[in-house]
Amino acid sequence: RFIAPENLVRWHEHLLKARLDGVTQSRETSLKRQDGSTCYVSLESLYLKSPTDRRGENNGGSVIRVAVVDITTRKLAEENLRQSELRLNRAELIAGTGYWEIDLSTKKVTASGGARTIYGVEDQELTLNDIQNFPLPEYKSRLDEALLRLIRDGKPYDVEFKMKRANDDQVIDIHSISHHDTEKNSVFGTIHDITNIRHAEESHRLLVRAMEQAAEGIVITDAAGVIQYVNPAEENITGYNSDELIGRKPSIFKSNKQDQKFYKDIWNTINAGNVWSGRFINRRKDGTEYHEDNSISPVYNRTGNLTNFVAVKHDVTKQIEIQEQLFQAQKMEAIGTLAGGFAHDFNNKLQVIAGYVELILFNKDLPETLISELDQINQTVVSCTELIKGMMVFSRKTPVGLQPIAINKIVEQTRSMLTRSIPKMIEIELLLADDIWSINAVSNQIDQILTNLAINARDAMPDGGKLTMKTQNITLDEEYCSIDPVAKPGRYVLIEVSDTGTGMDKETVSHIFEPFFTTKEAGKGTGLGLAVVYGIVEQHGARIICDSAPYVGTTFRLYFPAIEEVHEEEYFENKKPPRGQGETLLLVDDEPNLVVIVSRQLVGANYRVIKASNGNEALSLYEEHREEIRLVILDLLMPGMSGK
């Protein structure tokens, strides 16, 4: 009854074996104590045959003598040891570590289960030769030297190397520490598989390199929004170094161009675990504003707690400036088209009025009062015509006869004229390059540009100041033109006209070249001065840029394409128009009144006129009278078929 039920069969087998073999049988088993607890015992059992009497009969019978020794303490210790070894093996497997020992006398190797798993030899014993051959060839000599130094000097070694596992040929990273036990004449060491650690470190280094070398700015904050990291790109964008930003909040970049609701919406989005994307107008350390596209993402740890925010930022200031330049160019093109169409139609009406006035004035018997009134009408028409000329120049509808000129000469002549029309309290300074290149231009139009810009500068400096005109050679390369979509690579002559006047804000600068836009008081400007300048510049294939700021002043930069040589300019004297000798002219215009007036004037100048009101009619008449027609006068803009 002391034998546990599961041990009864083995107990009877033990007794039977003792009886049959006749020798001592040893066995360990567990017994149940009277109090119900379990104990472990060692059994020594021997079969003893009872002696017989004189008649050969067995009086007492045979016995089995069993010696029982309590081994509970030892068995519990062994079980604890077994559990400890099991836990150690599990810990080694989890940690990727193990230990080994080499008996230097016998060369026998003892290795833990963790070490054998790392080496890839779980089911076989290790030899010294195995351990020496596991490292890759390039590490063997270093490890051999370390082992010899350890045995010779007794100093522990700490090495890292790569080795190939025995069972799958996988190359792994190993960290090994060992020491020499002189009493046992052995070397004991630990081995640690650090492959995952090294991969994680490499991934971390790669991530750091990527962040450090990224073109986009990267900012990492804690959950409260305090900056913990900024990369070099962010330093370049903002002008702050990392020491100035770490520990601060991103509010350091605020430009006050976004309201509190804007920032509140951002915090609500990212605190809810969502990514926020949008555009900021921020302020650099030097106070200048910049635009950036920003993506802010929440970062969670393994337990799901929000720990950080990471912002990836792209400076789009230059792109916005380029977009604004393109928009401005497109806007000016559209305005030019509109102005050109209007100017053409209005000019036709004015010519009809002027023509009829001239025809009426041919009558010498008109009263003086009527002649005076007609002269007033004529002067008003001339004044309107000047406005129309400005609009036509702006819209680039007037032809230009370009000739090679030396720009410095024009600038000097303009200055001489300006000294008589600009107050003495405004200083005029010329900074002219000696070796200036030549340009293809119309001299009087360049003079008109400089005069208009100088007059505007004068009006911007009512209390005096400085007007500077500068010329220099400049070459625009592909790199510059890649960030300026309007510019083209090549050689240019740069003319700068700058003043120290009141200046203009950005919004005003965006409109200054538009027809009839003016910042002057009513009656003091038509708003066509800079529009004419813009048109002339465009006609020359040149470019004009305005930089201005309130209370700082204004600078106009004009880029004219340079040419190789300068030819002498030709000047023609004004002559009275000659009278005709009866030549036949073809006059083509879709404006009937204009046809009547011009025809009467030409006939009065002794010409024969054939009239057509459209392109198809003109072609038909030309085919019919081609031998007679000496000259064609035609309107360029007509419905259906244009003059061209």
XYZ file of C-alpha atoms in Angstrom:
644
model
C 0.000 0.000 0.000
C 3.029 2.259 0.141
C 3.688 1.688 -3.547
C 2.049 4.186 -5.877
C -0.402 2.433 -8.239
C 1.580 3.419 -11.313
C 4.697 1.746 -9.810
C 3.123 -1.571 -8.730
C 3.891 -3.436 -11.940
C 7.531 -2.348 -11.901
C 7.713 -3.260 -8.173
C 6.588 -6.831 -8.831
C 9.001 -7.080 -11.749
C 11.796 -5.991 -9.418
C 10.956 -8.683 -6.818
C 10.602 -11.368 -9.452
C 13.942 -10.486 -10.945
C 15.565 -10.611 -7.503
C 14.138 -14.109 -6.959
C 15.024 -15.431 -10.372
C 18.510 -13.969 -10.619
C 19.536 -14.621 -7.048
C 21.627 -11.449 -6.935
C 21.021 -8.050 -5.442
C 18.679 -5.888 -7.513
C 18.820 -2.065 -7.266
C 16.000 0.278 -8.074
C 14.812 3.780 -7.319
C 11.149 4.485 -6.905
C 8.672 6.678 -5.116
C 6.575 5.716 -2.114
C 3.554 7.201 -0.455
C 4.054 8.040 3.217
C 1.321 7.455 5.741
C 0.653 11.207 5.800
C 0.099 11.149 2.051
C 3.363 12.842 1.047
C 5.711 11.381 -1.539
C 9.222 10.261 -0.838
C 11.929 8.812 -3.044
C 13.799 5.685 -2.012
C 16.603 3.470 -3.237
C 15.814 -0.268 -2.993
C 18.462 -3.006 -2.635
C 16.615 -6.383 -2.877
C 18.154 -9.888 -2.395
C 16.412 -13.243 -2.552
C 17.323 -15.525 0.456
C 16.477 -19.209 0.376
C 15.505 -20.539 3.831
C 17.613 -23.481 5.248
C 15.987 -26.995 5.226
C 15.712 -29.434 8.151
C 17.303 -32.888 8.362
C 14.494 -34.326 6.367
C 15.112 -31.696 3.688
C 11.953 -29.795 4.350
C 11.692 -25.987 4.381
C 10.588 -24.883 7.795
C 10.529 -21.044 7.438
C 10.220 -20.522 3.674
C 12.270 -18.248 1.378
C 12.461 -14.424 1.844
C 13.484 -11.341 -0.092
C 15.407 -8.890 2.010
C 14.891 -5.273 0.917
C 17.104 -2.436 2.123
C 15.281 0.880 1.818
C 17.274 4.157 1.754
C 15.488 7.558 1.742
C 16.916 9.567 -1.230
C 14.213 12.263 -1.308
C 16.645 15.100 -0.653
C 18.997 13.960 -3.428
C 16.160 13.422 -5.910
C 14.720 16.867 -5.226
C 18.160 18.402 -5.674
C 18.597 16.532 -8.958
C 15.173 17.686 -10.114
C 15.990 21.270 -9.200
C 19.258 20.971 -11.081
C 17.467 19.515 -14.096
C 14.945 22.342 -14.047
C 17.745 24.889 -13.682
C 19.569 23.407 -16.678
C 16.334 23.414 -18.652
C 15.692 27.044 -17.797
C 19.306 27.888 -18.648
C 18.973 26.195 -22.034
C 15.768 28.074 -22.716
C 17.367 31.341 -21.672
C 20.335 30.633 -23.940
C 18.052 29.905 -26.886
C 16.064 33.083 -26.285
C 19.178 35.220 -25.819
C 21.103 33.519 -28.616
C 23.974 32.768 -26.310
C 25.824 29.792 -24.830
C 29.097 28.672 -23.303
C 31.896 26.294 -24.148
C 34.963 24.895 -22.406
C 38.103 23.333 -23.822
C 40.215 21.011 -21.690
C 43.705 21.873 -22.914
C 45.089 18.522 -21.672
C 42.603 16.269 -23.441
C 41.391 18.755 -26.126
C 37.862 17.760 -25.089
C 35.174 20.363 -25.773
C 32.148 20.845 -23.585
C 29.369 23.064 -24.931
C 25.988 24.130 -23.666
C 22.819 23.556 -25.642
C 22.722 27.232 -26.613
C 26.272 27.065 -27.954
C 25.544 23.912 -29.983
C 22.443 25.591 -31.428
C 24.502 28.608 -32.483
C 27.139 26.384 -34.069
C 24.398 24.344 -35.740
C 25.448 21.010 -34.133
C 22.589 20.352 -31.687
C 22.760 16.549 -32.001
C 26.497 16.002 -32.082
C 29.450 16.664 -29.893
C 31.890 19.437 -30.631
C 35.613 19.052 -31.165
C 38.397 21.585 -30.967
C 38.828 21.276 -34.715
C 35.150 22.172 -35.207
C 35.459 25.324 -33.141
C 38.580 26.392 -35.030
C 36.946 25.829 -38.442
C 33.619 27.567 -37.828
C 34.937 31.168 -38.295
C 35.266 32.478 -41.859
C 38.835 32.299 -43.209
C 39.507 36.014 -42.838
C 38.909 35.758 -39.066
C 40.782 32.528 -38.264
C 44.258 33.964 -37.826
C 42.964 36.720 -35.532
C 41.093 34.200 -33.349
C 44.080 31.824 -33.188
C 46.315 34.691 -32.076
C 43.770 35.726 -29.439
C 43.578 32.134 -28.094
C 47.369 31.778 -27.925
C 47.681 35.135 -26.194
C 44.995 34.060 -23.724
C 46.828 30.812 -22.846
C 50.210 32.519 -22.707
C 49.327 35.718 -20.831
C 46.102 34.709 -19.115
C 44.326 37.845 -20.291
C 40.677 37.360 -21.341
C 39.874 38.152 -24.942
C 36.767 39.837 -26.331
C 36.342 39.385 -30.078
C 33.714 39.601 -32.782
C 33.791 37.566 -35.959
C 31.648 35.995 -38.630
C 31.170 32.242 -38.832
C 29.316 29.706 -40.937
C 26.807 27.466 -39.155
C 27.318 23.723 -39.628
C 23.758 22.719 -40.476
C 22.606 25.427 -42.933
C 25.755 27.281 -44.105
C 24.260 30.534 -42.808
C 26.819 33.235 -42.044
C 26.176 34.878 -38.682
C 27.854 37.484 -36.484
C 29.407 36.213 -33.243
C 30.579 37.934 -30.093
C 32.815 35.767 -27.913
C 34.425 36.376 -24.505
C 36.739 33.793 -22.899
C 39.228 33.362 -20.089
C 41.908 30.840 -19.074
C 41.353 28.644 -15.975
C 44.932 27.745 -15.031
C 43.887 25.389 -12.213
C 41.794 23.216 -14.529
C 44.082 23.956 -17.485
C 41.081 24.870 -19.575
C 39.675 27.765 -21.583
C 36.111 28.787 -20.802
C 34.139 31.136 -23.025
C 30.747 32.527 -23.877
C 29.386 32.845 -27.369
C 26.616 35.211 -28.443
C 24.815 35.307 -31.789
C 24.624 39.048 -32.534
C 23.450 38.729 -36.147
C 20.075 40.351 -35.453
C 21.742 43.040 -33.381
C 24.168 43.841 -36.188
C 21.351 43.857 -38.739
C 19.367 46.196 -36.510
C 22.424 48.410 -36.052
C 23.018 48.493 -39.811
C 19.355 49.312 -40.409
C 19.656 52.055 -37.820
C 22.836 53.403 -39.430
C 21.164 53.298 -42.837
C 18.137 55.113 -41.454
C 20.342 57.735 -39.810
C 22.367 58.222 -43.024
C 19.163 58.528 -45.022
C 17.770 61.105 -42.606
C 21.046 63.010 -42.412
C 21.452 63.122 -46.205
C 17.789 63.558 -47.172
C 16.906 66.661 -49.172
C 13.710 67.056 -47.161
C 13.736 68.501 -43.686
C 12.957 65.984 -40.936
C 11.847 66.936 -37.433
C 11.064 64.448 -34.644
C 9.269 65.590 -31.495
C 8.044 63.830 -28.385
C 4.327 63.349 -27.717
C 4.117 66.870 -26.278
C 5.610 68.413 -29.427
C 9.086 69.163 -28.030
C 11.744 68.824 -30.725
C 14.159 65.928 -30.181
C 15.869 65.706 -33.575
C 16.347 67.777 -36.747
C 18.384 66.757 -39.783
C 20.849 69.002 -41.679
C 18.284 69.756 -44.406
C 15.976 71.260 -41.790
C 18.875 73.353 -40.498
C 19.489 74.643 -44.048
C 15.809 75.411 -44.596
C 15.234 77.278 -41.329
C 18.656 78.790 -40.641
C 18.652 77.352 -37.107
C 21.204 74.744 -36.011
C 20.120 71.651 -34.119
C 21.297 72.992 -30.754
C 18.970 75.961 -31.157
C 15.982 73.755 -32.001
C 16.262 70.691 -29.756
C 14.185 71.244 -26.657
C 12.065 73.902 -28.362
C 8.640 73.543 -29.957
C 7.876 73.981 -33.695
C 6.088 77.211 -32.837
C 9.540 78.791 -33.189
C 8.872 78.716 -36.965
C 5.502 80.507 -36.789
C 4.988 83.411 -39.180
C 1.501 84.297 -37.917
C 0.176 83.705 -41.431
C -1.997 80.837 -40.122
C -4.596 81.280 -37.397
C -5.014 79.236 -34.225
C -7.724 77.093 -35.813
C -5.191 75.951 -38.407
C -2.852 74.621 -35.710
C -5.696 73.216 -33.625
C -6.898 71.155 -36.597
C -3.372 69.768 -37.012
C -3.167 68.668 -33.368
C -6.626 67.111 -33.487
C -5.645 65.121 -36.575
C -2.308 63.748 -35.379
C -3.466 63.092 -31.800
C -6.253 60.980 -33.293
C -3.575 58.789 -34.880
C -3.940 60.182 -38.403
C -1.371 61.698 -40.755
C -1.709 65.430 -41.460
C -0.491 66.847 -44.761
C -0.576 70.471 -45.821
C 1.366 73.665 -46.472
C 2.884 76.074 -43.972
C 4.077 79.625 -44.384
C 6.878 79.719 -41.815
C 9.628 82.111 -40.819
C 13.370 81.450 -40.905
C 15.830 82.529 -38.262
C 16.669 85.655 -40.300
C 12.981 86.607 -40.400
C 12.326 85.762 -44.059
C 9.239 83.741 -44.882
C 9.267 80.407 -46.683
C 6.645 77.954 -47.886
C 6.893 74.273 -47.091
C 4.805 71.187 -47.764
C 4.617 69.234 -44.533
C 3.553 65.693 -43.609
C 3.236 64.972 -39.879
C 2.826 61.364 -38.709
C 2.244 59.957 -35.205
C 4.693 57.303 -33.937
C 3.634 54.505 -31.560
C 5.732 52.092 -29.487
C 5.191 48.323 -29.331
C 2.607 48.663 -26.604
C 0.533 51.009 -28.751
C 1.309 54.204 -26.840
C 1.876 57.446 -28.748
C 5.501 58.471 -28.189
C 6.570 60.792 -30.982
C 5.640 62.790 -34.050
C 7.771 62.896 -37.191
C 7.433 65.704 -39.732
C 8.849 65.459 -43.259
C 9.126 68.930 -44.761
C 9.827 70.107 -48.315
C 10.717 73.735 -49.032
C 8.534 74.815 -51.971
C 9.370 78.518 -51.857
C 11.272 78.417 -55.134
C 8.550 76.382 -56.858
C 5.932 78.894 -55.749
C 8.074 81.756 -57.045
C 8.422 79.949 -60.379
C 4.663 79.336 -60.502
C 4.058 83.003 -59.779
C 6.475 83.968 -62.574
C 4.688 81.681 -65.006
C 1.315 83.001 -63.876
C 2.543 86.576 -64.243
C 3.871 85.860 -67.742
C 0.597 84.192 -68.744
C -1.402 87.051 -67.249
C 0.639 89.656 -69.085
C 0.267 87.703 -72.326
C -3.509 87.578 -71.871
C -3.667 91.288 -71.015
C -1.494 92.049 -74.035
C -3.825 90.137 -76.333
C -6.822 91.956 -74.889
C -5.113 95.350 -75.074
C -3.936 94.734 -78.634
C -7.404 93.826 -79.859
C -8.971 96.805 -78.139
C -6.257 99.192 -79.337
C -6.621 98.035 -82.927
C -10.384 98.543 -83.024
C -10.239 101.827 -81.130
C -7.437 103.082 -83.341
C -9.574 102.462 -86.414
C -12.346 104.614 -84.940
C -9.880 107.370 -84.073
C -8.473 107.345 -87.605
C -11.983 107.811 -88.994
C -12.516 110.822 -86.711
C -9.093 112.255 -87.550
C -9.612 111.625 -91.260
C -12.933 113.408 -91.404
C -11.500 116.337 -89.435
C -8.661 116.654 -91.940
C -11.070 116.437 -94.864
C -13.220 119.171 -93.325
C -10.133 121.325 -92.750
C -9.316 121.138 -96.481
C -12.163 123.623 -96.887
C -10.460 127.032 -96.653
C -13.748 128.894 -96.257
C -14.501 127.583 -92.771
C -15.136 130.128 -89.976
C -12.254 130.638 -87.542
C -14.345 129.428 -84.604
C -15.128 126.160 -86.376
C -11.488 125.699 -87.359
C -10.477 126.247 -83.701
C -13.022 123.693 -82.529
C -11.896 121.188 -85.143
C -8.294 121.742 -84.001
C -9.369 120.863 -80.436
C -10.965 117.693 -81.738
C -7.784 116.912 -83.643
C -5.582 117.475 -80.569
C -7.819 115.190 -78.507
C -7.556 112.514 -81.174
C -3.754 112.891 -81.184
C -3.732 112.528 -77.392
C -5.864 109.387 -77.623
C -3.591 108.090 -80.351
C -0.617 108.370 -78.011
C -2.472 106.205 -75.482
C -3.238 103.718 -78.220
C 0.438 103.676 -79.240
C 1.336 102.785 -75.677
C -1.169 99.951 -75.650
C 0.053 98.725 -79.036
C 3.642 98.723 -77.778
C 2.584 96.828 -74.643
C 0.752 94.233 -76.701
C 3.755 93.972 -79.077
C 1.631 94.766 -82.124
C 3.918 97.479 -83.482
C 6.882 96.539 -85.692
C 10.420 97.053 -84.440
C 13.498 97.787 -86.557
C 16.392 96.414 -84.494
C 19.951 97.583 -85.064
C 23.206 96.779 -83.209
C 23.912 99.462 -80.609
C 26.357 100.101 -77.758
C 24.182 100.476 -74.688
C 26.562 102.671 -72.660
C 26.201 105.497 -75.174
C 22.404 105.419 -74.846
C 22.627 105.433 -71.026
C 24.976 108.432 -71.050
C 22.704 110.352 -73.436
C 19.699 109.571 -71.256
C 21.515 110.865 -68.196
C 22.309 114.152 -69.935
C 18.635 114.604 -70.722
C 17.546 113.585 -67.198
C 19.792 116.155 -65.518
C 17.522 118.844 -67.019
C 14.257 117.213 -65.891
C 15.069 115.601 -62.531
C 15.418 117.732 -59.373
C 18.925 118.528 -58.159
C 18.271 116.789 -54.838
C 18.288 113.444 -56.673
C 21.793 112.201 -57.423
C 22.245 110.300 -60.680
C 25.070 107.750 -60.675
C 26.294 105.711 -63.648
C 28.141 102.415 -63.170
C 28.979 101.336 -66.709
C 31.102 98.308 -67.599
C 33.984 99.171 -69.920
C 33.845 96.013 -72.018
C 30.083 95.931 -72.402
C 28.703 93.703 -75.156
C 26.449 95.023 -77.906
C 22.733 94.375 -78.290
C 20.174 94.522 -81.098
C 17.781 97.313 -80.220
C 16.033 100.504 -81.278
C 17.914 103.408 -79.752
C 14.992 105.704 -79.067
C 13.023 102.852 -77.474
C 15.900 102.035 -75.090
C 15.975 105.736 -74.278
C 12.202 105.588 -73.669
C 12.648 102.654 -71.266
C 15.330 104.426 -69.247
C 13.370 107.695 -69.208
C 10.158 106.048 -67.997
C 12.004 104.165 -65.246
C 13.856 107.337 -64.212
C 10.633 109.371 -64.026
C 9.034 106.699 -61.822
C 12.143 106.741 -59.618
C 11.909 110.528 -59.381
C 8.282 110.330 -58.249
C 9.261 107.711 -55.634
C 11.879 110.090 -54.147
C 10.001 113.364 -53.452
C 12.499 114.282 -50.746
C 15.557 113.370 -52.772
C 17.649 110.252 -53.054
C 19.887 108.382 -55.435
C 19.152 107.049 -58.929
C 21.687 104.510 -60.193
C 22.027 103.163 -63.730
C 24.348 100.206 -64.114
C 25.436 98.048 -67.052
C 27.300 94.762 -66.983
C 27.841 91.565 -68.959
C 26.244 88.421 -67.575
C 25.981 84.805 -68.695
C 23.025 82.668 -67.645
C 23.922 78.984 -67.518
C 21.760 75.856 -67.615
C 21.800 75.557 -63.821
C 20.349 79.042 -63.347
C 17.744 78.535 -66.064
C 16.644 75.236 -64.501
C 15.209 77.186 -61.552
C 13.889 80.065 -63.664
C 11.461 78.774 -66.322
C 11.318 82.095 -68.192
C 15.089 82.492 -68.588
C 17.093 81.025 -71.455
C 20.811 80.192 -71.324
C 23.156 82.598 -73.065
C 25.019 85.910 -72.925
C 23.129 88.998 -71.810
C 23.720 92.683 -71.218
C 22.191 93.553 -67.866
C 20.875 97.088 -67.292
C 19.936 97.949 -63.719
C 17.956 101.044 -62.792
C 17.592 101.418 -59.017
C 16.405 104.089 -56.635
C 16.324 104.700 -52.898
C 12.669 105.706 -52.899
C 9.537 104.592 -51.086
C 9.478 101.147 -52.700
C 6.486 98.856 -53.221
C 5.040 95.795 -51.549
C 4.819 92.400 -53.248
C 1.172 92.809 -54.244
C 1.840 96.146 -55.970
C 4.865 94.756 -57.829
C 2.691 91.976 -59.273
C 0.533 94.597 -61.107
C 2.971 97.344 -62.146
C 3.292 96.242 -65.787
C -0.459 96.056 -66.379
C -1.959 98.813 -68.581
C -3.627 101.652 -66.669
C -2.412 100.379 -63.280
C -0.879 103.250 -61.326
C -0.061 104.131 -57.734
C -0.042 107.850 -58.502
C -2.788 110.308 -57.690
C -5.636 110.830 -60.138
C -4.540 112.984 -63.064
C -0.823 112.388 -62.446
C -0.318 109.234 -64.474
C -1.930 107.178 -67.223
C -0.689 103.836 -65.946
C 0.901 103.117 -69.315
C 4.526 104.030 -68.576
C 5.645 100.638 -67.280
C 3.259 98.847 -69.644
C 5.114 100.497 -72.533
C 8.443 99.541 -70.949
C 7.262 95.945 -70.667
C 6.104 95.901 -74.304
C 9.386 97.329 -75.596
C 11.394 94.836 -73.572
C 9.317 91.952 -74.948
C 9.719 93.249 -78.519
C 13.471 93.111 -78.062
C 13.364 89.484 -76.902
C 14.585 90.758 -73.537
C 13.338 90.368 -69.998
C 12.553 92.721 -67.119
C 12.435 91.876 -63.387
C 11.418 94.211 -60.576
C 12.677 93.883 -56.990
C 11.176 96.251 -54.463
C 10.304 96.550 -50.796
C 8.611 99.333 -48.839
C 11.038 101.979 -47.519
C 13.954 100.169 -49.184
C 13.698 101.212 -52.814
C 13.185 99.633 -56.206
C 15.494 97.962 -58.715
C 14.572 97.097 -62.309
C 16.805 94.546 -64.044
C 16.657 94.326 -67.824
C 18.315 91.398 -69.612
C 19.021 92.064 -73.317
C 20.494 89.248 -75.470
C 24.057 90.139 -76.435
C 25.427 90.060 -79.999
C 28.954 89.883 -81.347
C 29.532 93.160 -83.204
C 28.418 96.780 -83.308
C 27.684 98.502 -86.619
C 27.406 102.199 -87.096
C 23.854 103.379 -86.580
C 22.080 104.908 -89.550
C 19.950 107.996 -89.121
C 17.419 109.205 -91.642
C 16.155 112.742 -91.963
C 12.436 113.321 -91.911
C 11.155 114.233 -95.347
C 7.800 115.382 -96.584
C 5.845 112.584 -98.240
C 6.206 112.785 -102.014
C 3.177 113.180 -104.258
C 2.250 110.362 -106.548
C 2.528 110.201 -110.297
C -0.679 108.354 -110.896
C 0.523 104.973 -109.560
C -2.119 102.364 -108.733
C -2.425 101.302 -105.090
C -4.498 98.488 -103.592
C -6.115 99.550 -100.295
C -7.493 96.741 -98.080
C -9.383 97.366 -94.804
C -12.562 96.039 -93.256
C -13.429 99.443 -91.754
C -15.541 101.221 -94.459
C -15.098 104.751 -93.101
C -11.327 104.264 -92.908
C -11.272 103.064 -96.509
C -13.166 106.178 -97.587
C -10.882 108.584 -95.723
C -7.558 106.993 -96.698
C -8.726 106.628 -100.279
C -9.646 110.329 -100.498
C -6.275 111.317 -99.008
C -4.354 109.100 -101.444
C -6.349 110.336 -104.413
C -5.618 113.872 -103.220
C -1.907 112.966 -103.299
C -2.235 111.943 -106.968
C -2.601 108.176 -106.584
C -5.127 105.841 -108.187
C -6.766 103.643 -105.531
C -8.372 100.202 -105.854
C -10.395 99.420 -102.699
C -11.103 96.028 -101.081
C -12.991 95.338 -97.822
C -11.614 91.871 -97.047
C -8.843 89.426 -97.878
C -10.671 87.367 -100.488
C -11.779 90.448 -102.388
C -8.229 91.811 -102.238
C -6.776 88.626 -103.751
C -9.344 88.677 -106.541
C -8.644 92.339 -107.366
C -4.908 91.726 -107.226
C -5.165 88.874 -109.758
C -7.165 91.173 -112.017
C -4.852 94.216 -111.725
C -1.513 92.662 -110.786
C 0.340 94.373 -113.651
C -0.904 97.798 -112.544
C -0.654 97.592 -108.745
C 2.596 99.121 -107.434
C 1.851 99.005 -103.693
C -0.560 97.296 -101.315
C -1.761 99.057 -98.157
C -3.580 96.590 -95.926
C -4.938 96.103 -92.444
C -3.152 93.312 -90.548
C -6.166 92.374 -88.406
C -9.308 91.551 -90.373
C -12.014 88.939 -89.847
C -11.835 85.777 -91.926
C -8.480 86.294 -93.654
C -5.901 88.437 -91.835
C -3.504 90.827 -93.507
C -0.624 88.393 -93.068
